[in-house]
mmCIF file of C-alpha atoms in Angstrom:
data_model
loop_
_atom_site.group_PDB
_atom_site.id
_atom_site.type_symbol
_atom_site.label_atom_id
_atom_site.label_comp_id
_atom_site.label_asym_id
_atom_site.label_seq_id
_atom_site.Cartn_x
_atom_site.Cartn_y
_atom_site.Cartn_z
ATOM 1 C CA MET A 6 -3.656 20.522 -4.462
ATOM 2 C CA THR A 7 -6.158 17.959 -5.416
ATOM 3 C CA ARG A 8 -9.179 17.923 -2.897
ATOM 4 C CA LEU A 9 -9.470 14.014 -1.385
ATOM 5 C CA ALA A 10 -13.215 12.769 -2.946
ATOM 6 C CA GLY A 11 -13.717 9.849 -1.451
ATOM 7 C CA ALA A 12 -11.838 6.598 0.164
ATOM 8 C CA ARG A 13 -13.802 3.724 -1.519
ATOM 9 C CA PRO A 14 -11.332 1.688 -3.364
ATOM 10 C CA ARG A 15 -11.494 1.499 -7.099
ATOM 11 C CA ALA A 16 -9.920 -1.502 -9.293
ATOM 12 C CA ILE A 17 -10.074 -2.336 -12.975
ATOM 13 C CA ALA A 18 -8.209 -5.193 -14.980
ATOM 14 C CA ASP A 19 -7.169 -4.233 -18.456
ATOM 15 C CA VAL A 20 -6.970 -7.765 -19.547
ATOM 16 C CA ALA A 21 -5.894 -6.673 -23.179
ATOM 17 C CA SER A 22 -2.617 -5.387 -21.781
ATOM 18 C CA GLY A 23 -2.190 -8.003 -19.147
ATOM 19 C CA SER A 24 -2.481 -5.416 -16.161
ATOM 20 C CA LEU A 25 -4.696 -3.729 -13.558
ATOM 21 C CA HIS A 26 -5.063 -0.530 -12.220
ATOM 22 C CA ALA A 27 -6.265 0.441 -8.515
ATOM 23 C CA VAL A 28 -7.018 3.671 -6.356
ATOM 24 C CA VAL A 29 -7.886 4.779 -3.271
ATOM 25 C CA GLU A 30 -8.123 7.920 -1.369
ATOM 26 C CA ILE A 31 -7.036 7.713 2.284
ATOM 27 C CA GLU A 32 -6.821 10.315 5.092
ATOM 28 C CA THR A 33 -3.135 10.417 6.264
ATOM 29 C CA THR A 34 -0.071 11.395 4.770
ATOM 30 C CA PRO A 35 2.020 9.865 2.228
ATOM 31 C CA GLU A 36 4.670 9.287 4.829
ATOM 32 C CA ARG A 37 2.369 7.512 7.000
ATOM 33 C CA LEU A 38 1.031 5.311 4.215
ATOM 34 C CA PHE A 39 4.190 4.375 2.342
ATOM 35 C CA ALA A 40 5.603 3.067 6.057
ATOM 36 C CA ALA A 41 2.293 0.854 6.288
ATOM 37 C CA LEU A 42 2.778 -0.532 2.845
ATOM 38 C CA THR A 43 6.888 -1.362 3.222
ATOM 39 C CA SER A 44 7.375 -2.221 6.825
ATOM 40 C CA ARG A 45 6.633 -4.819 8.980
ATOM 41 C CA GLU A 46 3.537 -2.981 9.806
ATOM 42 C CA VAL A 47 1.992 -4.904 7.073
ATOM 43 C CA VAL A 48 1.497 -7.687 9.230
ATOM 44 C CA GLU A 49 -0.825 -5.705 11.253
ATOM 45 C CA TRP A 50 -3.396 -5.191 8.379
ATOM 46 C CA TRP A 51 -2.989 -7.358 5.126
ATOM 47 C CA GLY A 52 -5.518 -9.901 5.734
ATOM 48 C CA GLN A 53 -8.528 -10.650 7.638
ATOM 49 C CA GLU A 54 -10.266 -13.644 9.357
ATOM 50 C CA GLY A 55 -11.775 -16.331 6.885
ATOM 51 C CA VAL A 56 -9.774 -14.960 3.890
ATOM 52 C CA TYR A 57 -6.204 -15.288 4.529
ATOM 53 C CA ARG A 58 -3.642 -13.744 7.151
ATOM 54 C CA THR A 59 -0.212 -11.939 6.604
ATOM 55 C CA THR A 60 2.217 -13.727 9.229
ATOM 56 C CA ALA A 61 5.637 -12.099 8.867
ATOM 57 C CA PHE A 62 6.998 -9.501 6.248
ATOM 58 C CA ARG A 63 10.508 -8.347 5.429
ATOM 59 C CA ALA A 64 12.019 -6.146 3.337
ATOM 60 C CA ASP A 65 15.401 -4.770 2.099
ATOM 61 C CA LEU A 66 13.967 -1.542 1.269
ATOM 62 C CA ARG A 67 16.559 -0.312 -1.677
ATOM 63 C CA VAL A 68 16.897 -0.565 -4.923
ATOM 64 C CA GLY A 69 18.010 -4.556 -5.583
ATOM 65 C CA GLY A 70 16.803 -5.302 -2.358
ATOM 66 C CA SER A 71 14.545 -8.266 -1.802
ATOM 67 C CA TRP A 72 11.018 -8.404 -0.028
ATOM 68 C CA ARG A 73 8.899 -11.579 1.494
ATOM 69 C CA SER A 74 5.239 -11.769 2.645
ATOM 70 C CA ASP A 75 4.773 -14.846 4.501
ATOM 71 C CA GLY A 76 0.927 -16.324 5.542
ATOM 72 C CA VAL A 77 -1.596 -18.862 5.749
ATOM 73 C CA GLY A 78 -4.564 -19.221 3.851
ATOM 74 C CA ALA A 79 -8.362 -19.592 5.614
ATOM 75 C CA ASP A 80 -7.866 -23.149 4.975
ATOM 76 C CA GLY A 81 -4.322 -23.196 7.024
ATOM 77 C CA ALA A 82 -2.241 -23.775 4.043
ATOM 78 C CA PRO A 83 1.024 -21.871 4.027
ATOM 79 C CA PHE A 84 1.797 -19.007 0.929
ATOM 80 C CA PHE A 85 4.058 -16.399 0.403
ATOM 81 C CA VAL A 86 4.672 -13.803 -2.460
ATOM 82 C CA GLU A 87 8.545 -12.074 -2.895
ATOM 83 C CA GLY A 88 10.458 -10.096 -5.478
ATOM 84 C CA GLU A 89 13.136 -7.416 -5.550
ATOM 85 C CA TYR A 90 12.543 -3.275 -5.783
ATOM 86 C CA LEU A 91 12.983 -1.582 -8.830
ATOM 87 C CA ALA A 92 12.434 1.824 -7.614
ATOM 88 C CA VAL A 93 12.366 3.344 -4.377
ATOM 89 C CA GLU A 94 11.734 7.186 -3.755
ATOM 90 C CA ALA A 95 10.180 7.496 -0.311
ATOM 91 C CA PRO A 96 7.222 8.681 0.465
ATOM 92 C CA ARG A 97 6.094 9.207 -3.100
ATOM 93 C CA ARG A 98 6.726 6.017 -4.956
ATOM 94 C CA VAL A 99 8.378 2.192 -5.090
ATOM 95 C CA SER A 100 7.739 -0.538 -7.791
ATOM 96 C CA PHE A 101 9.172 -4.239 -7.170
ATOM 97 C CA THR A 102 8.754 -7.537 -8.813
ATOM 98 C CA TRP A 103 5.701 -10.178 -7.517
ATOM 99 C CA ARG A 104 5.998 -14.037 -7.419
ATOM 100 C CA PRO A 105 3.401 -15.710 -5.612
ATOM 101 C CA SER A 106 4.092 -19.306 -4.431
ATOM 102 C CA TRP A 107 0.737 -20.189 -5.817
ATOM 103 C CA HIS A 108 1.915 -19.254 -9.389
ATOM 104 C CA PRO A 109 5.873 -20.588 -9.339
ATOM 105 C CA GLY A 110 8.044 -19.254 -12.346
ATOM 106 C CA HIS A 111 6.475 -16.267 -13.352
ATOM 107 C CA ALA A 112 6.795 -12.603 -12.018
ATOM 108 C CA THR A 113 4.649 -9.573 -12.442
ATOM 109 C CA THR A 114 5.647 -5.903 -11.430
ATOM 110 C CA VAL A 115 3.829 -3.887 -8.996
ATOM 111 C CA HIS A 116 4.109 0.232 -8.847
ATOM 112 C CA TYR A 117 3.013 2.202 -5.712
ATOM 113 C CA ARG A 118 2.609 5.888 -6.441
ATOM 114 C CA LEU A 119 1.412 8.282 -3.409
ATOM 115 C CA ASP A 120 -0.009 11.775 -4.189
ATOM 116 C CA PRO A 121 -0.465 14.142 -1.439
ATOM 117 C CA ILE A 122 -4.306 15.699 -1.623
ATOM 118 C CA ASP A 123 -6.155 17.790 0.464
ATOM 119 C CA GLY A 124 -7.013 15.941 3.300
ATOM 120 C CA GLY A 125 -4.946 12.866 2.918
ATOM 121 C CA THR A 126 -2.996 10.719 0.199
ATOM 122 C CA ARG A 127 -4.149 9.123 -2.994
ATOM 123 C CA LEU A 128 -2.684 5.904 -3.619
ATOM 124 C CA THR A 129 -2.550 4.319 -7.136
ATOM 125 C CA LEU A 130 -1.503 0.809 -8.267
ATOM 126 C CA ARG A 131 -0.287 -0.685 -11.604
ATOM 127 C CA HIS A 132 0.029 -4.057 -11.355
ATOM 128 C CA GLU A 133 1.344 -5.811 -15.018
ATOM 129 C CA GLY A 134 2.990 -8.268 -16.843
ATOM 130 C CA PHE A 135 -0.270 -11.087 -16.220
ATOM 131 C CA THR A 136 -0.534 -13.422 -19.005
ATOM 132 C CA SER A 137 -3.861 -15.335 -18.277
ATOM 133 C CA ASP A 138 -7.421 -12.786 -18.076
ATOM 134 C CA VAL A 139 -8.440 -14.614 -15.438
ATOM 135 C CA ILE A 140 -5.648 -14.203 -12.847
ATOM 136 C CA CYS A 141 -5.888 -10.514 -13.807
ATOM 137 C CA GLU A 142 -9.167 -10.368 -12.975
ATOM 138 C CA GLY A 143 -8.569 -11.812 -9.994
ATOM 139 C CA HIS A 144 -5.724 -9.604 -8.430
ATOM 140 C CA ALA A 145 -7.898 -6.475 -9.748
ATOM 141 C CA GLN A 146 -10.544 -8.228 -7.131
ATOM 142 C CA GLY A 147 -8.129 -8.828 -4.712
ATOM 143 C CA TRP A 148 -6.241 -5.143 -4.573
ATOM 144 C CA ALA A 149 -9.781 -3.416 -4.061
ATOM 145 C CA ARG A 150 -10.231 -5.865 -0.916
ATOM 146 C CA ILE A 151 -6.375 -5.083 -0.011
ATOM 147 C CA PHE A 152 -6.996 -1.187 -0.068
ATOM 148 C CA GLY A 153 -10.196 -1.787 1.421
ATOM 149 C CA TRP A 154 -7.947 -3.238 4.386
ATOM 150 C CA LEU A 155 -5.413 -0.549 4.171
ATOM 151 C CA ALA A 156 -7.674 2.510 4.606
ATOM 152 C CA ALA A 157 -9.297 1.036 7.428
ATOM 153 C CA HIS A 158 -5.919 0.482 9.305
ATOM 154 C CA ALA A 159 -3.672 3.974 8.127
ATOM 155 C CA GLY A 160 -6.779 6.308 7.477
ATOM 156 C CA ALA A 161 -6.702 9.071 10.294
ATOM 157 C CA ARG A 162 -9.465 9.182 12.958
ATOM 158 C CA ALA A 163 -9.813 11.554 15.652
ATOM 159 C CA ALA A 164 -8.719 10.731 18.965
ATOM 160 C CA ASN A 165 -10.360 7.900 20.281
ATOM 161 C CA ALA A 166 -12.811 7.872 17.348
ATOM 162 C CA PRO A 167 -14.134 4.184 16.640
ATOM 163 C CA ALA A 168 -13.439 2.097 13.878
ATOM 164 C CA TYR A 169 -16.787 -0.076 12.182
ATOM 165 C CA PHE A 170 -16.644 -3.237 10.470
ATOM 166 C CA LEU A 171 -19.486 -4.911 8.819
ATOM 167 C CA ILE A 172 -19.060 -8.490 9.415
ATOM 168 C CA ARG A 173 -20.869 -11.776 7.367
ATOM 169 C CA LEU A 174 -21.217 -15.094 9.041
ATOM 170 C CA LEU A 175 -21.415 -17.586 6.386
ATOM 171 C CA PRO A 176 -22.799 -20.999 7.324
ATOM 172 C CA PRO A 177 -21.887 -24.633 6.113
ATOM 173 C CA ARG A 178 -24.420 -24.633 3.160
ATOM 174 C CA PRO A 179 -26.973 -22.467 1.415
ATOM 175 C CA THR A 180 -30.025 -24.249 3.274
ATOM 176 C CA PHE A 181 -28.314 -24.061 6.697
ATOM 177 C CA MET A 182 -31.469 -22.176 8.302
ATOM 178 C CA GLN A 183 -34.055 -25.108 6.935
ATOM 179 C CA THR A 184 -31.841 -27.848 8.054
ATOM 180 C CA MET A 185 -29.876 -27.243 11.204
ATOM 181 C CA THR A 186 -28.807 -30.303 12.702
ATOM 182 C CA SER A 187 -29.616 -30.536 16.820
ATOM 183 C CA ALA A 188 -25.761 -29.788 17.308
ATOM 184 C CA GLU A 189 -25.927 -26.834 15.061
ATOM 185 C CA ARG A 190 -28.968 -25.443 16.596
ATOM 186 C CA ASP A 191 -27.008 -25.574 20.234
ATOM 187 C CA VAL A 192 -24.011 -23.619 18.482
ATOM 188 C CA MET A 193 -26.233 -21.070 17.085
ATOM 189 C CA ARG A 194 -28.064 -20.576 20.466
ATOM 190 C CA ASP A 195 -24.420 -20.121 22.182
ATOM 191 C CA HIS A 196 -23.605 -17.695 18.873
ATOM 192 C CA VAL A 197 -26.551 -15.676 19.736
ATOM 193 C CA GLY A 198 -25.767 -15.436 23.267
ATOM 194 C CA TYR A 199 -22.153 -14.568 22.723
ATOM 195 C CA TRP A 200 -23.528 -11.508 20.317
ATOM 196 C CA THR A 201 -25.768 -10.209 22.741
ATOM 197 C CA GLN A 202 -23.345 -10.050 25.206
ATOM 198 C CA LEU A 203 -21.275 -7.918 22.601
ATOM 199 C CA LEU A 204 -24.119 -5.823 21.881
ATOM 200 C CA GLY A 205 -24.653 -5.213 25.717
ATOM 201 C CA GLU A 206 -20.863 -4.449 26.410
ATOM 202 C CA GLY A 207 -21.130 -2.014 23.223
ATOM 203 C CA ALA A 208 -18.836 -3.780 20.819
ATOM 204 C CA ALA A 209 -21.813 -4.837 18.579
ATOM 205 C CA VAL A 210 -23.973 -2.094 17.338
ATOM 206 C CA ALA A 211 -26.393 -4.741 15.397
ATOM 207 C CA PHE A 212 -26.832 -8.514 14.627
ATOM 208 C CA GLY A 213 -28.944 -10.777 13.080
ATOM 209 C CA PRO A 214 -29.745 -13.391 10.110
ATOM 210 C CA VAL A 215 -30.265 -12.196 6.821
ATOM 211 C CA ALA A 216 -33.114 -13.815 4.517
ATOM 212 C CA ASP A 217 -31.062 -14.067 1.175
ATOM 213 C CA PRO A 218 -32.901 -16.094 -1.498
ATOM 214 C CA SER A 219 -29.633 -17.999 -2.162
ATOM 215 C CA GLY A 220 -28.933 -18.794 1.147
ATOM 216 C CA GLY A 221 -29.378 -17.176 4.639
ATOM 217 C CA TRP A 222 -26.565 -15.556 6.450
ATOM 218 C CA GLY A 223 -25.644 -13.699 9.610
ATOM 219 C CA VAL A 224 -24.708 -9.916 9.417
ATOM 220 C CA SER A 225 -23.194 -7.823 12.416
ATOM 221 C CA VAL A 226 -21.851 -4.350 12.719
ATOM 222 C CA VAL A 227 -19.401 -3.646 15.369
ATOM 223 C CA GLU A 228 -17.426 -1.136 16.582
ATOM 224 C CA VAL A 229 -13.889 -0.959 17.895
ATOM 225 C CA GLU A 230 -11.403 1.190 19.232
ATOM 226 C CA HIS A 231 -8.307 -0.436 17.145
ATOM 227 C CA PRO A 232 -9.097 -2.566 13.600
ATOM 228 C CA ASN A 233 -7.054 -5.623 15.315
ATOM 229 C CA GLU A 234 -9.840 -6.085 17.861
ATOM 230 C CA VAL A 235 -12.317 -7.562 15.216
ATOM 231 C CA ASN A 236 -10.115 -10.363 15.112
ATOM 232 C CA GLY A 237 -10.561 -11.255 18.575
ATOM 233 C CA LEU A 238 -14.278 -10.758 18.354
ATOM 234 C CA ILE A 239 -14.833 -13.584 15.975
ATOM 235 C CA ALA A 240 -12.012 -15.879 17.069
ATOM 236 C CA ASN A 241 -14.019 -16.121 20.743
ATOM 237 C CA ASP A 242 -17.116 -16.546 18.693
ATOM 238 C CA PRO A 243 -18.812 -20.043 19.470
ATOM 239 C CA ALA A 244 -19.617 -20.235 15.885
ATOM 240 C CA LYS A 245 -16.251 -20.005 14.838
ATOM 241 C CA ARG A 246 -14.892 -22.238 17.737
ATOM 242 C CA SER A 247 -17.034 -24.908 16.746
ATOM 243 C CA GLY A 248 -15.238 -26.377 13.774
ATOM 244 C CA LEU A 249 -18.571 -27.118 11.920
ATOM 245 C CA GLY A 250 -17.513 -24.998 8.682
ATOM 246 C CA PHE A 251 -18.773 -21.484 9.356
ATOM 247 C CA GLN A 252 -16.683 -18.643 8.031
ATOM 248 C CA TYR A 253 -16.333 -15.166 8.701
ATOM 249 C CA GLU A 254 -16.035 -12.285 6.322
ATOM 250 C CA VAL A 255 -15.020 -8.967 7.845
ATOM 251 C CA LEU A 256 -15.494 -5.433 5.355
ATOM 252 C CA PRO A 257 -14.255 -2.544 7.089
ATOM 253 C CA MET A 258 -16.637 0.590 6.921
ATOM 254 C CA LEU A 259 -14.745 3.919 5.371
ATOM 255 C CA ARG A 260 -17.501 5.875 6.613
ATOM 256 C CA ALA A 261 -19.803 5.237 9.286
ATOM 257 C CA ILE A 262 -22.930 7.406 10.231
ATOM 258 C CA VAL A 263 -24.445 6.350 13.572
ATOM 259 C CA ARG A 264 -27.252 7.093 15.777
ATOM 260 C CA PRO A 265 -26.377 9.979 18.378
ATOM 261 C CA ARG A 266 -26.560 8.239 21.735
#
């Protein structure tokens, strides 16, 4: 049996053939991973605050059966992806067509393969049938992010072990730190108070501003008992609630080494 080498998702676009390949190794069983990919459980992990959220998923999991995933973008606009199953061999393989609402009239094909390895499962994806180099490359980036969400959701953890996330707070403009209005300054004061409280409660490990030459932004590392808790932390942030254009980017940490307490 192959040994688990690492859980960092990898994706490569082969624009010459109109296809992409992605792979991730996750510390869980093929059965557990297959269920996360093909059931209503998809709603629990596919998406993140500030990017898009999956709101519904239905699947008739058999050859010829249909599936559909609905969601909303960062701007609140609805979208969907749908298709039909071409092959179903639980828990090792599934193939299906992929027709997104934002690219009507064109279907591509997705293939999942789940191979047991020492310590977990290797999930390999092939997505083929692209006619645009740009769309192919964009989907490769998207699948790498999706596999990161999946690994954070389905990866095995020790009982009661926390999950860690790196969170970026993106301001309304690159010059935000130099050009804050009085209203924005008030929001940032409340934002700092909110995260200071989370720090005291143990949910936040660290937070603060980052001096990026291309435009400053905020960063925090959080520790939660369940990945879904991150959405609640963000939703209650005064910066997010202000409606002033702040956006969040949430990245799961597949491994975290923390200072002993």
